[in-house]
Short mmCIF file of C-alpha atoms in Angstrom, two decimals:
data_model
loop_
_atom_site.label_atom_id
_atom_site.label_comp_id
_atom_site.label_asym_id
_atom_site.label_seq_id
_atom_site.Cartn_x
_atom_site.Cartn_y
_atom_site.Cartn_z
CA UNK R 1 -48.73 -110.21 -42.63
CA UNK R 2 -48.95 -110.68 -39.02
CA UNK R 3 -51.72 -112.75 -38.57
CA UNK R 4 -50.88 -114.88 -41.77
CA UNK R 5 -47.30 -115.39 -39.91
CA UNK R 6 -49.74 -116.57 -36.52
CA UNK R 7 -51.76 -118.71 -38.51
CA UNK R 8 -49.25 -120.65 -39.62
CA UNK R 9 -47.64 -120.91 -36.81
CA UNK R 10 -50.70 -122.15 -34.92
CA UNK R 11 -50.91 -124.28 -38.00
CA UNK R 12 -47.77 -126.36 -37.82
CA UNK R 13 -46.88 -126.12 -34.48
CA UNK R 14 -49.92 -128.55 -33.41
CA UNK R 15 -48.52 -130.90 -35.33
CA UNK R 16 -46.73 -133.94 -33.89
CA UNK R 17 -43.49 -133.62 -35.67
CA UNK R 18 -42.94 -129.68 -35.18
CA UNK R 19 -41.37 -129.53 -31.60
CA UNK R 20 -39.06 -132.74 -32.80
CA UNK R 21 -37.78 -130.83 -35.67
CA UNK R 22 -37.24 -127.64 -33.49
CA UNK R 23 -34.99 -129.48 -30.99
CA UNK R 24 -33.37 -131.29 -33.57
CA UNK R 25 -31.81 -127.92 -35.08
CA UNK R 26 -31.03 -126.80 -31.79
CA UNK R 27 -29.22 -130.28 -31.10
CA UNK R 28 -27.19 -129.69 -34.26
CA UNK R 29 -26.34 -126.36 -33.54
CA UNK R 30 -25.17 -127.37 -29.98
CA UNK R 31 -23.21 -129.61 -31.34
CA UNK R 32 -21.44 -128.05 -33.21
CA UNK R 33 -21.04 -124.34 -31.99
CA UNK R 34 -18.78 -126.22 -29.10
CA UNK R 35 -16.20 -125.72 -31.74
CA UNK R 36 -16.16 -122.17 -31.42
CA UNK R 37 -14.86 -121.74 -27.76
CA UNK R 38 -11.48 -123.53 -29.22
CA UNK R 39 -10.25 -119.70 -30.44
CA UNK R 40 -10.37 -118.31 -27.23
CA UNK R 41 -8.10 -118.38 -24.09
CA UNK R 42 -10.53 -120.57 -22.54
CA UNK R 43 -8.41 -123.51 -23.43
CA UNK R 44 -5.77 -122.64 -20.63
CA UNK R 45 -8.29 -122.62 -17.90
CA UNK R 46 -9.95 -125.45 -18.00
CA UNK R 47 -8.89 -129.46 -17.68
CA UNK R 48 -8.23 -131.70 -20.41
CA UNK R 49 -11.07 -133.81 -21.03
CA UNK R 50 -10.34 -136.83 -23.16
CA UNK R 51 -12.01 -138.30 -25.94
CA UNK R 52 -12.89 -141.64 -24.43
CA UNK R 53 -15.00 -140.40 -21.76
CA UNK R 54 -16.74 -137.78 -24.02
CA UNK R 55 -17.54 -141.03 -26.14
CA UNK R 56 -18.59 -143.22 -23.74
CA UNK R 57 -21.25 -140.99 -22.49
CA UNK R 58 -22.77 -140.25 -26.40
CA UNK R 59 -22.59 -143.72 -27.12
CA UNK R 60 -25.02 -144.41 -24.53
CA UNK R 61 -27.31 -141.42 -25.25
CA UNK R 62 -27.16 -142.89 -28.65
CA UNK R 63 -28.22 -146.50 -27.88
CA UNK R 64 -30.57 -145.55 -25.92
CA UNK R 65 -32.45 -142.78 -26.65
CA UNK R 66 -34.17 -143.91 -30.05
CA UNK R 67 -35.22 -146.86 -28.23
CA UNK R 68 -37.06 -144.40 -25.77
CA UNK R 69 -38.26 -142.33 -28.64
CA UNK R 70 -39.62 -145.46 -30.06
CA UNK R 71 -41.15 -146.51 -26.78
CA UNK R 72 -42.63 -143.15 -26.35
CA UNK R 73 -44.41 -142.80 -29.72
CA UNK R 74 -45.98 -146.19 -28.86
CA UNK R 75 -47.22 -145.27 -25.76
CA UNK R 76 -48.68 -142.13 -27.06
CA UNK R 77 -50.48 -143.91 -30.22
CA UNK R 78 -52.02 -146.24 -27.29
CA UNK R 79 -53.15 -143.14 -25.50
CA UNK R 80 -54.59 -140.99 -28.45
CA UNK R 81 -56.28 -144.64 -29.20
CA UNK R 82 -58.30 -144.70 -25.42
CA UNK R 83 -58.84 -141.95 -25.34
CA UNK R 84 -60.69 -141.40 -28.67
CA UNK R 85 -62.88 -144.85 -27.56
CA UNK R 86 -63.56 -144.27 -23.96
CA UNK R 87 -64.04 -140.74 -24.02
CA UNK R 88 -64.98 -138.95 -27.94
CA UNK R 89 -63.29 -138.53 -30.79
CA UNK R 90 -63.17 -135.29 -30.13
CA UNK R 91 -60.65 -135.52 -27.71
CA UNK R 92 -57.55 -136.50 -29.72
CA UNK R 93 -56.82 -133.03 -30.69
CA UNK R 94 -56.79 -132.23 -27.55
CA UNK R 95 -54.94 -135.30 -25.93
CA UNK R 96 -52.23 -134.75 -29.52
CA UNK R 97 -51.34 -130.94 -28.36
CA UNK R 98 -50.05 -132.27 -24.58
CA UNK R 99 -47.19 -130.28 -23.60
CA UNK R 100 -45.42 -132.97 -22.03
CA UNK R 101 -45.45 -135.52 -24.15
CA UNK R 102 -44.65 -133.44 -27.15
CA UNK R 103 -41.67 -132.39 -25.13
CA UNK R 104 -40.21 -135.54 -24.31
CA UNK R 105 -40.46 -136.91 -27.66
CA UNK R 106 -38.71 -133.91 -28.56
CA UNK R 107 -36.03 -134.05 -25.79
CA UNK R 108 -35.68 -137.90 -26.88
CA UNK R 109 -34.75 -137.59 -30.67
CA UNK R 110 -33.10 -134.40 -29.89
CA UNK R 111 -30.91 -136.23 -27.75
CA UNK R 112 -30.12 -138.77 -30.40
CA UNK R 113 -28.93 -136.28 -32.92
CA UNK R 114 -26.84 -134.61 -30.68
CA UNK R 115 -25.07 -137.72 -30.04
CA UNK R 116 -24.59 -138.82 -33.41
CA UNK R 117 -23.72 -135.34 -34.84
CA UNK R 118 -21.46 -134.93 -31.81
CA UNK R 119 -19.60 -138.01 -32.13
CA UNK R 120 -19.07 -137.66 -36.01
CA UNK R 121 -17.48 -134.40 -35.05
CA UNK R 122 -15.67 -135.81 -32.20
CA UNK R 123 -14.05 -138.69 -33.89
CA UNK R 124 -12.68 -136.41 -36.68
CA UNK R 125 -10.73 -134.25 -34.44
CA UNK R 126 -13.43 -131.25 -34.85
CA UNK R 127 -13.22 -130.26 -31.17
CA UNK R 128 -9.76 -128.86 -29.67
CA UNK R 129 -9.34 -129.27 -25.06
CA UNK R 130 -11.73 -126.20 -25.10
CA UNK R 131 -13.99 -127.71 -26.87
CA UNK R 132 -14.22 -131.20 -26.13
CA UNK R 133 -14.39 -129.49 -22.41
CA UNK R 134 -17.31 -127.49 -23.40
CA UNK R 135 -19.17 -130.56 -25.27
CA UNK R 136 -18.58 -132.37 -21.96
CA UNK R 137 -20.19 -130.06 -20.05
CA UNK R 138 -23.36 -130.00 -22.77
CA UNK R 139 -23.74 -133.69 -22.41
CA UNK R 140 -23.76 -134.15 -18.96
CA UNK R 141 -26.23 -131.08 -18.53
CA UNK R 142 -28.27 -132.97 -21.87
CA UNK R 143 -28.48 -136.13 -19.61
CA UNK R 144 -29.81 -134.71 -16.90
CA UNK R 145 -32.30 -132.57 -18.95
CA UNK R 146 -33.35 -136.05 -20.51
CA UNK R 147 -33.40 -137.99 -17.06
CA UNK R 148 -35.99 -135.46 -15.75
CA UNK R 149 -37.88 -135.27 -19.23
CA UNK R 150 -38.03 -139.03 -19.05
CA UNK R 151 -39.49 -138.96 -15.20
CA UNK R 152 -42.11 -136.31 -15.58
CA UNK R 153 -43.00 -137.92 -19.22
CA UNK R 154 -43.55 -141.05 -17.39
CA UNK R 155 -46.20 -139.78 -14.72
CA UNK R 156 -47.96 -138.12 -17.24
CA UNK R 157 -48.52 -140.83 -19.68
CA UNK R 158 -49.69 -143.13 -17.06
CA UNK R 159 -52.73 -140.76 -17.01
CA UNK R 160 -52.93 -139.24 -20.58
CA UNK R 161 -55.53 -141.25 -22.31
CA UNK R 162 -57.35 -141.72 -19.17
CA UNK R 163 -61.11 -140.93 -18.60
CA UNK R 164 -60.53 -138.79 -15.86
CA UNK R 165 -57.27 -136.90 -17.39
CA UNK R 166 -59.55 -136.15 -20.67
CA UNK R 167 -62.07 -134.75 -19.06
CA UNK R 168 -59.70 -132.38 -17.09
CA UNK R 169 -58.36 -131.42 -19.87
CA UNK R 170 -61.24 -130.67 -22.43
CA UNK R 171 -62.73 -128.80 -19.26
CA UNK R 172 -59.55 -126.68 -19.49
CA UNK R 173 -59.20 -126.01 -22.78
CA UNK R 174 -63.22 -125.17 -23.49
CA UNK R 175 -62.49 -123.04 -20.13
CA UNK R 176 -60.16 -120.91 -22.09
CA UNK R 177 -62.10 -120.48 -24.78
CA UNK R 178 -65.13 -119.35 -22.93
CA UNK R 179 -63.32 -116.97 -21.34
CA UNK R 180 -62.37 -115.37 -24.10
CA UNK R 181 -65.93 -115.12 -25.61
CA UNK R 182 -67.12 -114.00 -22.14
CA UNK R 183 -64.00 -110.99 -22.28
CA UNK R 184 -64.91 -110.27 -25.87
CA UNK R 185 -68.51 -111.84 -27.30
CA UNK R 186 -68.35 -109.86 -30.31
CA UNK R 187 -64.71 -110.17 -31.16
CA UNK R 188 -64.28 -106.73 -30.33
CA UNK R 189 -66.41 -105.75 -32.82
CA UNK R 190 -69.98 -104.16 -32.91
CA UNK R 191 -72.93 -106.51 -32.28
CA UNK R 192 -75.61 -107.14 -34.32
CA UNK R 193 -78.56 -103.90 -33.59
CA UNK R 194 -81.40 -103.08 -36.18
CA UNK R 195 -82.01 -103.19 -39.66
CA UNK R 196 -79.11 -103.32 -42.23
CA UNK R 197 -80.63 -101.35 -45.33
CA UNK R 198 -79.29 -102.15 -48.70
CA UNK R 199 -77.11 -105.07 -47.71
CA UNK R 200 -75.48 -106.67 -50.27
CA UNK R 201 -75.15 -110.50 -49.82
CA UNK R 202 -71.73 -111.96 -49.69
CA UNK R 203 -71.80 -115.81 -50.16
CA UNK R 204 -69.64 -118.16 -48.75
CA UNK R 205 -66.92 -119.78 -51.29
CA UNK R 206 -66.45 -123.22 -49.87
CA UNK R 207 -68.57 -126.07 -47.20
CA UNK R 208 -67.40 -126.67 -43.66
CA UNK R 209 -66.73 -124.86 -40.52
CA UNK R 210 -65.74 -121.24 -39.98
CA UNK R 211 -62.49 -121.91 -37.68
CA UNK R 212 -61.35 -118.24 -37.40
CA UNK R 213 -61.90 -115.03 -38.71
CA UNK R 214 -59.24 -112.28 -39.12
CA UNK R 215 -61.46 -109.58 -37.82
CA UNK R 216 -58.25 -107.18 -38.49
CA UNK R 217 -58.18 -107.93 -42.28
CA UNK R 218 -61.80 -107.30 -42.67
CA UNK R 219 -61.53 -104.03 -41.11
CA UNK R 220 -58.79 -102.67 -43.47
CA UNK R 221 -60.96 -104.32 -45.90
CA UNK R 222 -63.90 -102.01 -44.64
CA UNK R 223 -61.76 -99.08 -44.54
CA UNK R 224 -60.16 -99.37 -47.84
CA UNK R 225 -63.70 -99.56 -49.49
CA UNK R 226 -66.07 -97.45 -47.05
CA UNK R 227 -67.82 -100.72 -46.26
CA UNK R 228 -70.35 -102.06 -43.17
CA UNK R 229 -69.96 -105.44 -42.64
CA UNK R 230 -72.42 -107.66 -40.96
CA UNK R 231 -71.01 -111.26 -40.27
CA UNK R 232 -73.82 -113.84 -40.40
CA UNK R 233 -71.04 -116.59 -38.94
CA UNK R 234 -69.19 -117.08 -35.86
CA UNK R 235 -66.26 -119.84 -35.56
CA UNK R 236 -67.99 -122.90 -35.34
CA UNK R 237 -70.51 -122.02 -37.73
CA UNK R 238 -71.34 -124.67 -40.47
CA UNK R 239 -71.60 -122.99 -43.30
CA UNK R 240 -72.29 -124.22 -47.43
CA UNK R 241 -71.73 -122.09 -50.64
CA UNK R 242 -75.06 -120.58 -50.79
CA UNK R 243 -74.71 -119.41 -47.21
CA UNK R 244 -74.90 -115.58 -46.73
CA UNK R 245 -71.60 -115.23 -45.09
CA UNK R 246 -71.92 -111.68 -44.48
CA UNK R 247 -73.96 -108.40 -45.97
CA UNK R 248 -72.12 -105.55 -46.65
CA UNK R 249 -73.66 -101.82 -47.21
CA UNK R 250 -71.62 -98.92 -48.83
CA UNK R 251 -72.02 -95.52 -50.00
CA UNK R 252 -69.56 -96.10 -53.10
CA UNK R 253 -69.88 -98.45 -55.97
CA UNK R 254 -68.25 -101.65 -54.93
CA UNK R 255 -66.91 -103.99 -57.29
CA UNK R 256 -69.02 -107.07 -55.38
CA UNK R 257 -66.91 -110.14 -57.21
CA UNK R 258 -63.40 -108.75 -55.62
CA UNK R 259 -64.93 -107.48 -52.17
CA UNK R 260 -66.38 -111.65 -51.95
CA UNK R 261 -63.21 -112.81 -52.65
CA UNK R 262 -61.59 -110.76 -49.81
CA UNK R 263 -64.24 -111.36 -47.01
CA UNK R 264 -64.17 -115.18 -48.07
CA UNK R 265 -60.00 -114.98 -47.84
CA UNK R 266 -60.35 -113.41 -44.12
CA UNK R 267 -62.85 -116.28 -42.69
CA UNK R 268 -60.94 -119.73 -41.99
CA UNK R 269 -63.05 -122.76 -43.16
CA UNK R 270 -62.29 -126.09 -42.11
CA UNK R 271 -63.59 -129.48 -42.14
CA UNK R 272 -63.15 -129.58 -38.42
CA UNK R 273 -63.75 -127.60 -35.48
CA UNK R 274 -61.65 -125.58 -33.34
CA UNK R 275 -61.86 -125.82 -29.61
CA UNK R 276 -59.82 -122.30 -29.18
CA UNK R 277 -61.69 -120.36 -31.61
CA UNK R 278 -65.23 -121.93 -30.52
CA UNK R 279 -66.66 -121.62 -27.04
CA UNK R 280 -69.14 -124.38 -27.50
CA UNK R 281 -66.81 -127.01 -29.48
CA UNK R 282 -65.46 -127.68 -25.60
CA UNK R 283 -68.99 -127.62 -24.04
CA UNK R 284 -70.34 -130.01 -27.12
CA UNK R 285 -66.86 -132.44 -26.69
CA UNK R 286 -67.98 -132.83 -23.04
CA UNK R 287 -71.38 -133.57 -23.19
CA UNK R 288 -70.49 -136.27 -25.89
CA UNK R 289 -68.41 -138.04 -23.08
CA UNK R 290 -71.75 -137.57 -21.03
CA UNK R 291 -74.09 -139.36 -23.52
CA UNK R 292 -70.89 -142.35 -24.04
CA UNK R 293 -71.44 -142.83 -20.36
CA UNK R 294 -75.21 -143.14 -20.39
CA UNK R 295 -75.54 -145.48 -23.30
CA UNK R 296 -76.93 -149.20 -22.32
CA UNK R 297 -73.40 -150.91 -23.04
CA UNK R 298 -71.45 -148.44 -21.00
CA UNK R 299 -74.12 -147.57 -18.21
CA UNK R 300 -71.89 -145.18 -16.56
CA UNK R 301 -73.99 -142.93 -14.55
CA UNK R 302 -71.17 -141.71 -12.67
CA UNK R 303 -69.35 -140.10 -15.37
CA UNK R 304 -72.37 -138.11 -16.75
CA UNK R 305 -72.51 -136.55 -13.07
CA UNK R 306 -69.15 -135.45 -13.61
CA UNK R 307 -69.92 -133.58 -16.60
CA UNK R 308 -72.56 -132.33 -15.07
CA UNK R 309 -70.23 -130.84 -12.29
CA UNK R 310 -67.07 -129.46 -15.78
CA UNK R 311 -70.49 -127.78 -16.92
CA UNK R 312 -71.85 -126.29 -14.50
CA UNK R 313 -67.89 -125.19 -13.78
CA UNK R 314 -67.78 -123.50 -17.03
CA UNK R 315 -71.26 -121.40 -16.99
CA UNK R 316 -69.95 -120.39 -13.67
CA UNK R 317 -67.36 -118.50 -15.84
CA UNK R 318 -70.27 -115.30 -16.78
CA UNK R 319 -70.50 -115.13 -12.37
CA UNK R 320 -67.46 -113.30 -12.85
CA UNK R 321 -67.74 -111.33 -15.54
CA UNK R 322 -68.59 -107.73 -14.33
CA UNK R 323 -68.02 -105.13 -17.52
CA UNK R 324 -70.86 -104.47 -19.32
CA UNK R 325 -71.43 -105.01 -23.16
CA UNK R 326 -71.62 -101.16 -23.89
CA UNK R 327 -68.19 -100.63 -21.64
CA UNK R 328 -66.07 -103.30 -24.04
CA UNK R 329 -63.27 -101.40 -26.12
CA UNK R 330 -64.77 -101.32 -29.92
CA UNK R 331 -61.66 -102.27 -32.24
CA UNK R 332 -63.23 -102.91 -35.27
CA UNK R 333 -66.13 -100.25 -35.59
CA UNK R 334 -67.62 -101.32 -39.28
CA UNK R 335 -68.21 -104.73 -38.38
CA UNK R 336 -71.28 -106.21 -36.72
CA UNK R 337 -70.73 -109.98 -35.45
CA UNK R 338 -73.83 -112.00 -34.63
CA UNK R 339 -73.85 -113.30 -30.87
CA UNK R 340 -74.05 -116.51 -28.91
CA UNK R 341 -77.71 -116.85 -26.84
CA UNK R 342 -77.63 -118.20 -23.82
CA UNK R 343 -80.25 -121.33 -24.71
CA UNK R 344 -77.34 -122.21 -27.38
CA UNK R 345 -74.81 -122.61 -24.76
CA UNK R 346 -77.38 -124.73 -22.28
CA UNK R 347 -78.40 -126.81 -25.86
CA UNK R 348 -74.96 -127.72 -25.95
CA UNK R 349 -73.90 -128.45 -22.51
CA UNK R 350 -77.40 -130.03 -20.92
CA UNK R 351 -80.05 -130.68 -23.56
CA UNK R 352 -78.30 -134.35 -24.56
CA UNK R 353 -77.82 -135.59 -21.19
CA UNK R 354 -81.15 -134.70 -19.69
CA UNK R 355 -82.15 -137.19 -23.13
CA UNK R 356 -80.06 -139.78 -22.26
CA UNK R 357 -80.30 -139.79 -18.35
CA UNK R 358 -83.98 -139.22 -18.56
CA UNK R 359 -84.48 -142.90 -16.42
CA UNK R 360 -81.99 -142.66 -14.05
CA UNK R 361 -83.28 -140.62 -11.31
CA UNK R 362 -79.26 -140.11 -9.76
CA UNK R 363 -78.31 -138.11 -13.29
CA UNK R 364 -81.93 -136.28 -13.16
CA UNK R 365 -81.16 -134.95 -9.53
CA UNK R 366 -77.85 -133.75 -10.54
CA UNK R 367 -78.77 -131.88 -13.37
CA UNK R 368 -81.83 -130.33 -11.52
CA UNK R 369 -79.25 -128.96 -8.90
CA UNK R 370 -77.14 -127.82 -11.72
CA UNK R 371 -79.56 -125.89 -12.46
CA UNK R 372 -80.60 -124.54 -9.24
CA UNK R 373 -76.60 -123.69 -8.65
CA UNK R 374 -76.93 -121.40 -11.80
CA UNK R 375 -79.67 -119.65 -11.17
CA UNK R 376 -77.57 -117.53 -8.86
CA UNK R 377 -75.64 -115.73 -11.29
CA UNK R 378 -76.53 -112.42 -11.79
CA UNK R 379 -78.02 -112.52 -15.08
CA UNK R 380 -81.17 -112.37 -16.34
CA UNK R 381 -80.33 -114.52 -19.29
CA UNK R 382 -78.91 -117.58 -17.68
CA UNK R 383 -81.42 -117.45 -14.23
CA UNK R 384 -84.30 -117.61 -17.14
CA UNK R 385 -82.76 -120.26 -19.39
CA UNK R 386 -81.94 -122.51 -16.35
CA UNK R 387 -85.57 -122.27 -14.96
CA UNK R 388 -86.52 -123.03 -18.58
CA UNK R 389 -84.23 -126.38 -18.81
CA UNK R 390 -85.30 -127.56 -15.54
CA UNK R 391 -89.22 -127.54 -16.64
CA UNK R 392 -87.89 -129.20 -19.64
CA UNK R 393 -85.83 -131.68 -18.17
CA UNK R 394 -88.09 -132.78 -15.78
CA UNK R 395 -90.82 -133.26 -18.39
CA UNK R 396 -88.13 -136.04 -19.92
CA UNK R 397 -88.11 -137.49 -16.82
CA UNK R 398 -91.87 -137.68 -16.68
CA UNK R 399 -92.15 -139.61 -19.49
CA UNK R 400 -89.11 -142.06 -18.78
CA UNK R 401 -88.98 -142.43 -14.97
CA UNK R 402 -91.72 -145.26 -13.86
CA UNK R 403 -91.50 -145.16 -10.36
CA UNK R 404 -93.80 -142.31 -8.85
CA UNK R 405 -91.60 -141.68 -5.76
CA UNK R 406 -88.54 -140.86 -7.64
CA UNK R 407 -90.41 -138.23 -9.33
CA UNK R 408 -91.87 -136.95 -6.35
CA UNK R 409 -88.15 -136.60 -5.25
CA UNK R 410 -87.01 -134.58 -8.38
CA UNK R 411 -90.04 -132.67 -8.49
CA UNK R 412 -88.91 -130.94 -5.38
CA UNK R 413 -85.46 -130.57 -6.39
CA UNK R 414 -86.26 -128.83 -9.36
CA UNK R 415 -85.61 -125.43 -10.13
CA UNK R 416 -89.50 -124.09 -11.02
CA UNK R 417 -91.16 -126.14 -8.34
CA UNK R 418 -88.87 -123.72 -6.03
CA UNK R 419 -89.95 -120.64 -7.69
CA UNK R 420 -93.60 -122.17 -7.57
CA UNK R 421 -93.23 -122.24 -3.82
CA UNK R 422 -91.79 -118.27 -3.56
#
């Protein structure tokens, strides 16, 4: 029950029109709960505010603020629309969920209902001294809340949309994710080890995109039935219906049709992906921005050595990761979740650029010292894979770069001819 009530929370509360509606009710409410403060003695304490002025100042929230709204929703379209062409389509999820906007639209029509509800109220005598003193007070302190809203909304759209801003903030969000595979790689589950003997096959029910899996639901589902489950899909995963979702092994007769149905209920398919669910989505989103850049009508070698830099940023996050595998907390002991390698993660974040920046010697040195830079960390997996992607991506160079003394230069900046050298 709990995670259906998170789901659809997540669910509607990335839409556009959720946070409106919110501070719409509580506009409303605010309104009119000013009303209440009229049966209490606070009446002969505090001055008599008249109607007029009380009026005055909701008429002008009124004429003003669905203009604003209006104004806002335009400038946000225009945003969602550059940043979707100068960065990826990828993005607009990302540039859709910004705080700040979402909250000044919010503020904005929230603002505008409390006006109108508040003057209806007001002009039929609904408010006694108390409480036309009290809805004083909430307008005033309403103004000010949307004369700051307004301010900050305004520096931020003047980047959101931006090439720059984007990148910042698919860096951030793929940062989080990450993190959270890095804390928890097998979604605090057991991973995969050895044979699975007498698995039965459990096939997927529908085509797209495993977005989440409740990993609590297919425990109790393991419990109630005495069941081993093997996931053959991690979010991100595109999956069809004659994919073997997962394999399942029990020491009871299992009634295979219902036990499908359950495992297919507790994995998420989607046509999309989800950048908080899938650690690579973010690294893929980036990369795409990379190859944009490096294309013959943008010829933007700049930006691709930016990427460069958000990815190299992001692998950086396994330096810190200290806690071994066999230390992690097991929560959900009869479930085995297949893992992430290492050469996936470099696929996503370098393989495309070296491709596309394969002539342009400034791109090629980057990436070569990218590499280089990540050979520190302390694992085995990622000082291999990077010595492997810098043969590799020098080899694309060899084929694309024509001038012999800019590959002499990379040569020696790459990662193996160091190691040749040692």
């Amino acid at each position: 029950m709990k995670q259906t009530i998170i789901k659809y929370y997540t669910q509607f509360s990335n839409k556009l029109w959720f946070r409106p509606l919110l501070f719409c009710v509580v506009s409303v409410g605010g309104a009119l709960l000013a009303h209440l403060v009229d049966g209490t003695g606070l009446k002969e304490l505090v001055p008599d505010i008249k109607e007029d002025s009380i009026e005055g100042l909701l008429d002008t929230i009124s004429g003003s603020m669905l203009v604003i709204a209006i104004f806002a929703v335009g400038s946000m379209l225009s945003a969602f629309s550059s940043a979707s062409s100068i960065a990826t389509p990828r993005s607009f999820k990302i540039i859709i969920a910004d705080d700040v906007s979402k909250n000044a639209l919010s503020a904005f029509i929230g603002a505008f209902i409390f006006s109108i509800v508040a003057t209806i109220a007001l002009n039929n005598g609904y408010y006694g001294k108390a409480g036309r003193f009290v809805l004083f007070l909430s307008t005033i302190l309403l103004f000010t809340v949307v004369i700051l809203t307004f301010l900050r909304w305004v520096d931020r759209i003047s980047r959101l949309g931006r090439l720059e801003h984007t990148i910042k903030q698919i860096e951030t969000v793929a940062a989080t994710s990450l993190q959270n595979y890095i804390k928890h790689p097998f979604l605090q589950a057991l991973p995969i080890r050895g044979d699975f003997p007498d698995g039965k096959i459990i096939l997927a029910a529908t085509v797209g995109y495993v977005q989440k899996i409740n990993m609590e639901a297919l425990q109790i589902i393991a419990n109630n039935n005495e069941l081993k489950i093997r996931l053959n899909c991690i979010p991100g995963k595109f999956i069809h219906e004659n994919f073997p979702l997962a394999f399942v092994n029990s020491n009871q007769e299992l009634d295979l049709s219902e036990i499908t149905q359950k495992i297919n209920n507790a994995i998420q398919i989607g046509s999309t992906r989800l950048f908080e669910e899938d650690p690579r989505f973010g690294l893929i989103a980036l990369t795409e921005i990379a190859s944009r850049a490096l294309s013959p009508g943008i010829n933007d070698p700049g930006t691709a050595i930016q990427i460069i830099g958000s990815q190299e940023r992001l692998l950086f996050l396994w330096n810190h990761k200290k806690e071994k595998i066999s230390d992690q907390k097991i929560v959900y002991d009869r479930i085995e979740v297949i893992g992430i390698t290492m050469e996936e993660f470099f696929d996503d974040a370098f393989r495309p650029i070296a491709r596309d920046g394969a002539s342009t010697i400034e791109v090629m040195l980057r990436l070569q010292k990218a590499f280089t830079s990540l050979e520190t960390i302390n694992r085995p997996d990622i000082k291999e894979t990077a010595l492997y992607y810098s043969k590799e991506a020098f080899n694309r160079s060899k084929l694309a770069i024509t001038f012999e003394n800019d590959l002499l230069t990379l040569k020696k900046q790459c990662l193996f001819t160091s190691k040749e050298k040692v």
